[in-house]
Amino acid sequence: YKKALELDPKLAEAAVNLSGAQYDQKDVAGALATADLGLKANPKSPELLVNRALSLEALGKKDEAMSAYAAAVKARPDDAQLRITYAEYLAAAGKKDEALTELRAVQNVEDPLLLAALGVRFGRLKAFPDCIAALDRAIKLKDTADLHIRRGVCRHDFGDDAGAQSDYDAALKLDPNFAPGHYYLGRHLAKKDKKKALESLDKAAKLDPTGPIGKQAKQAADELRKKK
């Protein structure tokens, strides 16, 4: 790739491949330099703009990275993952409305993994109807226990306790040994039925004894037992 650029400095493909290889080999500064060089001859190259944004992010240059992601999104508007990353930068900068605009621009994707990621981001921004809608689409594409739990959390945060209960039950019907299902169901029941809540939390702790969900379940169960 270096030889190709020596022969033709304007060859975008060589600059894209070289900057990508440098990034993969942890030569982030080199990747940035190559992307910048390539963009001089090919300022609208989506691949070079993406590589530049990734390099700036890896170097910890947050403000520059956010601007670079904005340029990359403009060049590749249908890239859902790119918009999600850009939205995270906007959200971190306190630009909630702009972040939501980016997320909503790709909320009709047909990939359950990306829809789940969108749901998480919408939830963090307290856009619960958007979170629920994204996960509705994801579940229609691929009905899994994990997706039901994610939607249940959004429904709970939105104040829809009945909907949350329905999702937690659905998750455990799909996978009776899904620790997060028992954990969130236990948390959900804590104020309604202490006995059943403890049964669910204890089950979660037993299913995931050394993992984060198991530890949280044990802590929640211990705290609930202390309450009268």
Coordinates of N, CA and C in Angstrom, one line a residue:
Y1 N 0.8 -1.2 0.0 CA 0.0 0.0 0.0 C 0.9 1.3 0.0
K2 N 1.9 1.2 0.8 CA 2.8 2.4 0.8 C 3.5 2.6 -0.6
K3 N 3.9 1.5 -1.2 CA 4.4 1.6 -2.6 C 3.4 2.2 -3.6
A4 N 2.2 1.7 -3.4 CA 1.1 2.2 -4.3 C 0.9 3.7 -4.2
L5 N 1.0 4.2 -2.9 CA 0.8 5.6 -2.7 C 2.0 6.4 -3.2
E6 N 3.2 5.8 -3.1 CA 4.4 6.5 -3.7 C 4.2 6.7 -5.2
L7 N 3.6 5.6 -5.8 CA 3.4 5.7 -7.3 C 2.2 6.6 -7.6
D8 N 1.2 6.6 -6.8 CA 0.0 7.4 -7.0 C -0.5 7.9 -5.7
P9 N -0.1 9.1 -5.2 CA -0.6 9.7 -3.9 C -2.1 9.9 -3.9
K10 N -2.8 9.9 -5.0 CA -4.2 10.2 -5.1 C -5.0 8.9 -5.1
L11 N -4.4 7.7 -4.9 CA -5.1 6.5 -5.0 C -5.8 6.2 -3.7
A12 N -7.1 6.4 -3.7 CA -7.9 6.4 -2.4 C -7.9 5.0 -1.8
E13 N -8.0 3.9 -2.7 CA -8.1 2.6 -2.2 C -6.8 2.2 -1.4
A14 N -5.6 2.7 -1.9 CA -4.4 2.4 -1.2 C -4.4 3.1 0.2
A15 N -4.8 4.3 0.2 CA -4.9 5.1 1.5 C -5.8 4.5 2.5
V16 N -7.0 4.0 2.0 CA -8.0 3.4 2.9 C -7.4 2.1 3.5
N17 N -6.8 1.3 2.6 CA -6.2 0.0 3.1 C -5.0 0.2 4.0
L18 N -4.2 1.1 3.7 CA -3.0 1.4 4.5 C -3.4 1.9 5.9
S19 N -4.3 2.9 5.9 CA -4.7 3.5 7.2 C -5.5 2.4 8.0
G20 N -6.2 1.5 7.4 CA -6.9 0.5 8.1 C -5.9 -0.5 8.7
A21 N -4.9 -0.9 7.9 CA -3.9 -1.8 8.4 C -3.1 -1.2 9.5
Q22 N -2.8 0.1 9.4 CA -2.1 0.7 10.5 C -2.9 0.8 11.8
Y23 N -4.2 1.0 11.6 CA -5.1 1.1 12.8 C -5.2 -0.3 13.5
D24 N -5.3 -1.3 12.6 CA -5.4 -2.7 13.2 C -4.1 -3.1 13.9
Q25 N -2.9 -2.5 13.4 CA -1.7 -2.9 14.0 C -1.3 -1.9 15.2
K26 N -2.3 -1.1 15.6 CA -2.1 -0.2 16.8 C -1.2 1.0 16.5
D27 N -0.9 1.2 15.2 CA -0.2 2.4 14.8 C -1.3 3.5 14.5
V28 N -1.9 4.0 15.5 CA -3.0 4.9 15.3 C -2.6 6.2 14.8
A29 N -1.5 6.7 15.2 CA -1.0 8.0 14.7 C -0.7 7.9 13.2
G30 N -0.1 6.8 12.8 CA 0.2 6.5 11.4 C -1.1 6.4 10.6
A31 N -2.1 5.8 11.2 CA -3.4 5.6 10.5 C -4.0 7.0 10.2
L32 N -3.9 7.8 11.3 CA -4.5 9.2 11.1 C -3.8 10.0 10.0
A33 N -2.4 9.9 10.1 CA -1.6 10.6 9.1 C -2.0 10.1 7.7
T34 N -2.1 8.8 7.5 CA -2.4 8.3 6.2 C -3.8 8.7 5.7
A35 N -4.8 8.7 6.7 CA -6.1 9.1 6.3 C -6.2 10.6 5.9
D36 N -5.4 11.4 6.7 CA -5.4 12.8 6.4 C -4.8 13.1 5.0
L37 N -3.7 12.3 4.7 CA -3.1 12.5 3.4 C -4.0 12.0 2.3
G38 N -4.7 10.9 2.5 CA -5.6 10.5 1.5 C -6.8 11.4 1.3
L39 N -7.2 12.1 2.3 CA -8.4 13.0 2.2 C -8.0 14.3 1.5
K40 N -6.8 14.6 1.4 CA -6.4 15.8 0.6 C -6.7 15.6 -0.8
A41 N -6.6 14.4 -1.3 CA -6.9 14.1 -2.7 C -8.3 13.6 -2.9
N42 N -8.9 13.0 -1.8 CA -10.2 12.4 -1.9 C -11.0 12.9 -0.7
P43 N -11.4 14.1 -0.6 CA -12.0 14.7 0.6 C -13.4 14.1 1.0
K44 N -14.0 13.5 0.1 CA -15.3 12.9 0.3 C -15.4 11.4 0.5
S45 N -14.2 10.8 0.6 CA -14.1 9.3 0.7 C -14.7 8.9 2.0
P46 N -15.8 8.1 2.0 CA -16.5 7.7 3.3 C -15.5 6.8 4.1
E47 N -14.8 5.9 3.4 CA -13.9 5.0 4.1 C -12.8 5.8 4.8
L48 N -12.2 6.8 4.2 CA -11.1 7.5 4.8 C -11.7 8.4 5.9
L49 N -12.8 8.9 5.8 CA -13.5 9.7 6.8 C -13.7 8.9 8.1
V50 N -14.2 7.6 7.8 CA -14.4 6.7 8.9 C -13.1 6.4 9.6
N51 N -12.1 6.0 8.9 CA -10.8 5.7 9.4 C -10.2 6.9 10.2
R52 N -10.4 8.1 9.7 CA -9.9 9.3 10.4 C -10.6 9.4 11.8
A53 N -11.9 9.2 11.8 CA -12.7 9.3 13.0 C -12.3 8.2 14.0
L54 N -12.1 7.0 13.6 CA -11.7 5.9 14.4 C -10.3 6.2 15.1
S55 N -9.4 6.8 14.3 CA -8.1 7.1 14.7 C -8.1 8.2 15.8
L56 N -8.9 9.2 15.5 CA -9.0 10.3 16.5 C -9.6 9.8 17.8
E57 N -10.6 9.0 17.7 CA -11.2 8.4 18.9 C -10.2 7.6 19.7
A58 N -9.4 6.8 19.0 CA -8.4 5.9 19.7 C -7.3 6.8 20.3
L59 N -7.1 8.0 19.8 CA -6.1 8.9 20.3 C -6.6 9.7 21.5
G60 N -7.9 9.6 21.7 CA -8.5 10.3 22.8 C -8.8 11.8 22.5
K61 N -8.8 12.1 21.2 CA -9.1 13.5 20.8 C -10.6 13.6 20.6
K62 N -11.4 13.8 21.7 CA -12.8 13.7 21.6 C -13.5 14.7 20.8
D63 N -13.1 16.0 20.9 CA -13.8 17.0 20.1 C -13.5 16.8 18.6
E64 N -12.3 16.5 18.3 CA -11.9 16.3 16.9 C -12.6 15.0 16.4
A65 N -12.7 14.0 17.2 CA -13.4 12.8 16.8 C -14.8 13.0 16.5
M66 N -15.5 13.8 17.4 CA -16.9 14.1 17.2 C -17.1 14.8 15.8
S67 N -16.3 15.8 15.5 CA -16.4 16.5 14.2 C -16.1 15.5 13.1
A68 N -15.2 14.6 13.3 CA -14.8 13.6 12.2 C -16.0 12.6 12.0
Y69 N -16.6 12.2 13.1 CA -17.8 11.3 12.9 C -18.9 12.0 12.2
A70 N -19.1 13.3 12.5 CA -20.1 14.1 11.8 C -19.9 14.1 10.3
A71 N -18.6 14.3 9.9 CA -18.3 14.2 8.5 C -18.5 12.8 7.9
A72 N -18.1 11.8 8.7 CA -18.3 10.4 8.2 C -19.7 10.1 8.0
V73 N -20.6 10.5 8.9 CA -22.0 10.2 8.8 C -22.6 10.9 7.6
K74 N -22.1 12.1 7.3 CA -22.6 12.9 6.2 C -22.3 12.1 4.9
A75 N -21.1 11.5 4.9 CA -20.6 10.8 3.7 C -21.3 9.4 3.6
R76 N -21.7 8.8 4.7 CA -22.3 7.5 4.8 C -23.5 7.5 5.6
P77 N -24.6 8.2 5.2 CA -25.7 8.4 6.0 C -26.5 7.2 6.4
D78 N -26.4 6.1 5.7 CA -27.2 4.9 6.0 C -26.4 3.9 6.9
D79 N -25.3 4.3 7.4 CA -24.5 3.4 8.2 C -25.0 3.6 9.7
A80 N -25.8 2.6 10.1 CA -26.4 2.7 11.5 C -25.4 2.7 12.6
Q81 N -24.4 1.8 12.5 CA -23.4 1.8 13.6 C -22.7 3.1 13.7
L82 N -22.4 3.7 12.5 CA -21.7 5.0 12.5 C -22.5 6.1 13.2
R83 N -23.8 6.1 12.9 CA -24.6 7.1 13.5 C -24.8 6.9 15.0
I84 N -24.8 5.6 15.4 CA -24.9 5.3 16.9 C -23.7 5.8 17.6
T85 N -22.5 5.6 17.0 CA -21.3 6.1 17.6 C -21.2 7.6 17.7
Y86 N -21.7 8.2 16.6 CA -21.7 9.7 16.6 C -22.7 10.2 17.6
A87 N -23.8 9.5 17.8 CA -24.8 9.9 18.7 C -24.3 9.8 20.2
E88 N -23.4 8.8 20.4 CA -22.8 8.7 21.7 C -21.9 9.9 22.1
Y89 N -21.2 10.4 21.0 CA -20.4 11.5 21.3 C -21.3 12.8 21.5
L90 N -22.3 12.9 20.8 CA -23.2 14.0 21.0 C -23.8 14.0 22.4
A91 N -24.3 12.8 22.8 CA -24.9 12.6 24.1 C -23.9 13.0 25.2
A92 N -22.6 12.5 25.1 CA -21.6 12.8 26.0 C -21.3 14.3 26.1
A93 N -21.5 15.0 25.0 CA -21.3 16.5 25.0 C -22.5 17.2 25.4
G94 N -23.6 16.5 25.9 CA -24.8 17.2 26.4 C -25.7 17.6 25.3
K95 N -25.5 17.1 24.1 CA -26.4 17.4 23.0 C -27.4 16.3 22.8
K96 N -28.3 16.2 23.7 CA -29.3 15.1 23.7 C -30.2 15.2 22.4
D97 N -30.8 16.3 22.1 CA -31.7 16.4 21.0 C -31.0 16.0 19.7
E98 N -29.7 16.4 19.5 CA -29.0 16.1 18.3 C -28.7 14.6 18.3
A99 N -28.4 14.0 19.4 CA -28.1 12.6 19.5 C -29.3 11.8 19.1
L100 N -30.5 12.2 19.6 CA -31.7 11.5 19.3 C -32.1 11.6 17.8
T101 N -31.7 12.7 17.2 CA -32.0 12.9 15.8 C -31.1 11.9 15.0
E102 N -29.9 11.7 15.4 CA -29.0 10.7 14.7 C -29.6 9.3 14.9
L103 N -30.0 8.9 16.1 CA -30.5 7.6 16.4 C -31.8 7.3 15.6
R104 N -32.7 8.3 15.6 CA -34.0 8.2 14.9 C -33.8 8.0 13.4
A105 N -32.7 8.5 12.9 CA -32.5 8.5 11.4 C -32.2 7.0 10.9
V106 N -31.9 6.1 11.9 CA -31.6 4.7 11.5 C -32.5 3.7 12.3
Q107 N -33.6 4.2 12.8 CA -34.3 3.3 13.7 C -35.2 2.3 12.9
N108 N -35.1 2.4 11.6 CA -35.9 1.4 10.8 C -35.0 0.3 10.2
V109 N -33.8 0.1 10.7 CA -32.9 -0.9 10.3 C -33.5 -2.3 10.5
E110 N -33.1 -3.3 9.8 CA -33.6 -4.6 9.9 C -32.6 -5.6 10.6
D111 N -31.8 -5.1 11.4 CA -30.8 -5.9 12.1 C -31.1 -5.9 13.6
P112 N -31.5 -7.1 14.2 CA -31.9 -7.1 15.6 C -30.8 -6.6 16.6
L113 N -29.5 -6.9 16.2 CA -28.4 -6.5 17.1 C -28.3 -4.9 17.1
L114 N -28.4 -4.3 15.9 CA -28.4 -2.9 15.8 C -29.6 -2.2 16.5
L115 N -30.8 -2.9 16.3 CA -32.0 -2.4 17.0 C -31.9 -2.5 18.5
A116 N -31.2 -3.5 19.0 CA -31.0 -3.6 20.4 C -30.1 -2.5 20.9
A117 N -29.0 -2.3 20.1 CA -28.1 -1.2 20.5 C -28.8 0.2 20.5
L118 N -29.7 0.4 19.5 CA -30.5 1.6 19.5 C -31.4 1.7 20.7
G119 N -32.0 0.6 21.1 CA -32.8 0.6 22.3 C -32.1 1.0 23.5
V120 N -30.9 0.5 23.7 CA -30.1 0.8 24.8 C -29.8 2.3 24.8
R121 N -29.4 2.9 23.7 CA -29.0 4.3 23.6 C -30.3 5.2 23.8
F122 N -31.4 4.8 23.3 CA -32.6 5.5 23.5 C -33.0 5.5 25.0
G123 N -32.8 4.4 25.6 CA -33.1 4.3 27.1 C -32.2 5.2 27.9
R124 N -30.9 5.2 27.5 CA -30.0 6.1 28.3 C -30.4 7.6 28.2
L125 N -31.0 7.9 27.0 CA -31.4 9.3 26.8 C -32.8 9.5 27.3
K126 N -33.4 8.5 27.9 CA -34.7 8.6 28.5 C -35.8 8.8 27.4
A127 N -35.5 8.4 26.2 CA -36.5 8.4 25.1 C -37.2 7.0 25.1
F128 N -38.0 6.8 26.1 CA -38.5 5.4 26.3 C -39.4 4.9 25.2
P129 N -40.3 5.8 24.7 CA -41.1 5.3 23.5 C -40.3 4.9 22.3
D130 N -39.2 5.6 22.1 CA -38.3 5.2 21.0 C -37.6 3.9 21.3
C131 N -37.2 3.7 22.6 CA -36.6 2.5 23.1 C -37.5 1.3 22.9
I132 N -38.7 1.5 23.3 CA -39.7 0.4 23.1 C -40.0 0.0 21.7
A133 N -40.1 1.1 20.9 CA -40.4 0.9 19.4 C -39.2 0.1 18.7
A134 N -38.0 0.5 19.1 CA -36.8 -0.2 18.5 C -36.8 -1.7 18.9
L135 N -37.1 -1.9 20.1 CA -37.1 -3.3 20.6 C -38.3 -4.1 20.1
D136 N -39.4 -3.4 19.9 CA -40.5 -4.1 19.2 C -40.1 -4.7 17.9
R137 N -39.4 -3.8 17.1 CA -38.9 -4.3 15.8 C -37.9 -5.4 15.9
A138 N -37.0 -5.3 16.9 CA -36.0 -6.3 17.1 C -36.6 -7.7 17.4
I139 N -37.6 -7.6 18.3 CA -38.3 -8.9 18.7 C -39.1 -9.5 17.6
K140 N -39.6 -8.7 16.7 CA -40.3 -9.2 15.5 C -39.4 -10.0 14.6
L141 N -38.1 -9.5 14.6 CA -37.1 -10.1 13.7 C -36.5 -11.3 14.4
K142 N -36.3 -11.2 15.7 CA -35.6 -12.3 16.4 C -36.1 -12.3 17.9
D143 N -37.0 -13.2 18.2 CA -37.6 -13.3 19.5 C -36.6 -14.0 20.5
T144 N -35.9 -13.2 21.3 CA -35.0 -13.7 22.3 C -35.3 -13.2 23.7
A145 N -34.8 -14.0 24.7 CA -35.0 -13.6 26.1 C -34.4 -12.2 26.4
D146 N -33.2 -12.1 25.8 CA -32.4 -10.8 26.1 C -33.2 -9.6 25.6
L147 N -33.8 -9.7 24.4 CA -34.5 -8.6 23.9 C -35.7 -8.2 24.7
H148 N -36.4 -9.3 25.2 CA -37.6 -9.0 26.1 C -37.1 -8.3 27.4
I149 N -36.0 -8.7 27.9 CA -35.5 -8.1 29.1 C -35.2 -6.6 28.9
R150 N -34.6 -6.3 27.7 CA -34.3 -4.9 27.4 C -35.5 -4.1 27.3
R151 N -36.5 -4.7 26.6 CA -37.8 -4.0 26.4 C -38.5 -3.8 27.7
G152 N -38.4 -4.8 28.6 CA -39.1 -4.8 29.9 C -38.5 -3.6 30.7
V153 N -37.2 -3.5 30.7 CA -36.5 -2.4 31.4 C -37.0 -1.0 30.9
C154 N -37.1 -0.9 29.6 CA -37.7 0.4 29.0 C -39.1 0.6 29.4
R155 N -39.9 -0.4 29.4 CA -41.3 -0.3 29.8 C -41.4 0.1 31.3
H156 N -40.5 -0.5 32.1 CA -40.5 -0.2 33.5 C -40.2 1.3 33.7
D157 N -39.1 1.7 33.0 CA -38.7 3.1 33.2 C -39.7 4.1 32.6
F158 N -40.6 3.6 31.7 CA -41.6 4.4 31.1 C -42.9 4.4 32.0
G159 N -42.8 3.6 33.1 CA -44.0 3.5 34.0 C -45.0 2.5 33.6
D160 N -44.7 1.6 32.7 CA -45.6 0.6 32.2 C -45.2 -0.7 33.0
D161 N -45.7 -0.9 34.2 CA -45.3 -2.0 35.0 C -45.9 -3.3 34.4
A162 N -47.1 -3.2 33.9 CA -47.8 -4.4 33.3 C -47.0 -4.9 32.1
G163 N -46.6 -4.0 31.3 CA -45.8 -4.3 30.1 C -44.4 -4.9 30.5
A164 N -43.8 -4.3 31.6 CA -42.5 -4.9 32.0 C -42.7 -6.3 32.5
Q165 N -43.7 -6.5 33.3 CA -44.0 -7.9 33.8 C -44.2 -8.9 32.7
S166 N -44.9 -8.4 31.7 CA -45.2 -9.3 30.5 C -43.9 -9.7 29.8
D167 N -43.0 -8.7 29.7 CA -41.7 -9.0 29.0 C -40.8 -9.9 29.9
Y168 N -40.7 -9.7 31.2 CA -39.9 -10.6 32.0 C -40.5 -12.0 32.0
D169 N -41.8 -12.1 32.0 CA -42.4 -13.5 32.0 C -42.1 -14.1 30.6
A170 N -42.1 -13.3 29.5 CA -41.9 -13.9 28.2 C -40.4 -14.3 28.1
A171 N -39.5 -13.5 28.7 CA -38.1 -13.9 28.6 C -37.9 -15.2 29.3
L172 N -38.5 -15.5 30.5 CA -38.3 -16.7 31.2 C -39.0 -17.9 30.6
K173 N -40.0 -17.6 29.8 CA -40.7 -18.6 29.0 C -39.8 -19.1 27.9
L174 N -39.1 -18.2 27.3 CA -38.1 -18.5 26.2 C -36.9 -19.3 26.8
D175 N -36.5 -18.8 28.0 CA -35.3 -19.4 28.6 C -35.4 -19.4 30.1
P176 N -35.9 -20.5 30.7 CA -36.2 -20.6 32.1 C -34.9 -20.4 33.0
N177 N -33.8 -20.5 32.4 CA -32.5 -20.4 33.1 C -31.7 -19.1 32.8
F178 N -32.4 -18.1 32.3 CA -31.8 -16.9 31.9 C -31.7 -16.0 33.2
A179 N -30.5 -15.9 33.7 CA -30.3 -15.2 35.0 C -30.8 -13.7 35.0
P180 N -30.5 -12.9 33.9 CA -31.1 -11.6 33.9 C -32.6 -11.5 34.0
G181 N -33.3 -12.5 33.4 CA -34.7 -12.6 33.5 C -35.2 -12.7 35.0
H182 N -34.5 -13.6 35.7 CA -34.9 -13.8 37.1 C -34.5 -12.6 37.9
Y183 N -33.4 -11.9 37.6 CA -33.0 -10.8 38.3 C -34.0 -9.6 38.2
Y184 N -34.3 -9.3 36.9 CA -35.2 -8.2 36.7 C -36.6 -8.4 37.2
L185 N -37.0 -9.7 37.1 CA -38.3 -10.0 37.6 C -38.3 -9.9 39.1
G186 N -37.3 -10.3 39.8 CA -37.1 -10.1 41.2 C -37.2 -8.7 41.6
R187 N -36.4 -7.8 40.9 CA -36.5 -6.4 41.2 C -37.9 -5.8 41.0
H188 N -38.5 -6.3 40.0 CA -39.9 -5.8 39.7 C -40.9 -6.2 40.8
L189 N -40.7 -7.4 41.3 CA -41.7 -7.9 42.4 C -41.3 -7.4 43.8
A190 N -40.2 -6.8 43.9 CA -39.7 -6.4 45.3 C -40.7 -5.7 46.2
K191 N -41.5 -4.8 45.6 CA -42.4 -4.0 46.3 C -43.8 -4.6 46.4
K192 N -44.0 -5.7 45.6 CA -45.3 -6.3 45.5 C -45.4 -7.6 46.2
D193 N -44.4 -8.4 46.1 CA -44.5 -9.8 46.6 C -43.0 -10.2 47.0
K194 N -42.7 -9.9 48.3 CA -41.3 -10.1 48.8 C -40.9 -11.6 48.6
K195 N -41.8 -12.5 48.9 CA -41.4 -13.9 48.8 C -41.0 -14.3 47.4
K196 N -41.9 -14.0 46.4 CA -41.6 -14.3 45.0 C -40.4 -13.6 44.5
A197 N -40.2 -12.3 45.0 CA -39.1 -11.5 44.6 C -37.8 -12.2 45.0
L198 N -37.8 -12.7 46.2 CA -36.6 -13.4 46.8 C -36.3 -14.7 46.0
E199 N -37.4 -15.4 45.7 CA -37.2 -16.6 44.9 C -36.5 -16.3 43.6
S200 N -36.9 -15.2 42.9 CA -36.3 -14.9 41.6 C -34.9 -14.4 41.8
L201 N -34.7 -13.6 42.8 CA -33.3 -13.0 43.0 C -32.3 -14.2 43.4
D202 N -32.8 -15.1 44.2 CA -31.9 -16.2 44.6 C -31.6 -17.1 43.4
K203 N -32.6 -17.3 42.5 CA -32.4 -18.1 41.4 C -31.4 -17.4 40.4
A204 N -31.5 -16.1 40.3 CA -30.5 -15.4 39.5 C -29.1 -15.5 40.0
A205 N -29.0 -15.4 41.3 CA -27.7 -15.5 42.0 C -27.1 -16.9 41.8
K206 N -28.0 -17.9 41.9 CA -27.5 -19.3 41.7 C -27.1 -19.6 40.3
L207 N -27.8 -19.0 39.3 CA -27.5 -19.3 37.9 C -26.2 -18.6 37.4
D208 N -25.9 -17.4 38.1 CA -24.8 -16.6 37.7 C -24.0 -16.3 38.9
P209 N -23.4 -17.3 39.6 CA -22.8 -17.0 40.9 C -21.6 -16.1 40.9
T210 N -20.8 -16.1 39.8 CA -19.6 -15.2 39.8 C -19.7 -14.0 38.8
G211 N -20.8 -14.0 38.1 CA -21.0 -12.9 37.1 C -21.7 -11.7 37.7
P212 N -21.7 -10.6 37.0 CA -22.3 -9.3 37.5 C -23.7 -9.4 37.8
I213 N -24.5 -10.1 37.0 CA -26.0 -10.2 37.3 C -26.2 -11.0 38.6
G214 N -25.4 -12.1 38.8 CA -25.5 -12.9 40.0 C -25.1 -12.1 41.3
K215 N -24.1 -11.3 41.2 CA -23.7 -10.5 42.3 C -24.7 -9.4 42.6
Q216 N -25.3 -8.8 41.6 CA -26.3 -7.8 41.8 C -27.5 -8.4 42.4
A217 N -27.9 -9.6 42.0 CA -29.0 -10.3 42.5 C -28.8 -10.7 44.0
K218 N -27.7 -11.1 44.3 CA -27.4 -11.5 45.7 C -27.5 -10.2 46.6
Q219 N -26.9 -9.1 46.1 CA -26.9 -7.9 46.9 C -28.4 -7.4 47.1
A220 N -29.2 -7.5 46.0 CA -30.6 -7.1 46.1 C -31.4 -8.0 47.0
A221 N -31.1 -9.3 47.0 CA -31.8 -10.2 47.9 C -31.4 -9.9 49.4
D222 N -30.1 -9.7 49.6 CA -29.7 -9.4 51.0 C -30.4 -8.1 51.5
E223 N -30.5 -7.1 50.7 CA -31.1 -5.8 51.1 C -32.6 -6.0 51.3
L224 N -33.2 -6.8 50.5 CA -34.7 -7.1 50.6 C -34.9 -7.9 51.9
R225 N -34.1 -8.8 52.3 CA -34.3 -9.6 53.5 C -34.2 -8.7 54.7
K226 N -33.4 -7.6 54.6 CA -33.3 -6.8 55.8 C -34.5 -5.9 56.0
K227 N -35.3 -5.8 55.0 CA -36.5 -4.9 55.1 C -37.6 -5.7 55.8
K228 N -38.4 -5.0 56.6 CA -39.5 -5.6 57.3 C -40.7 -5.7 56.4

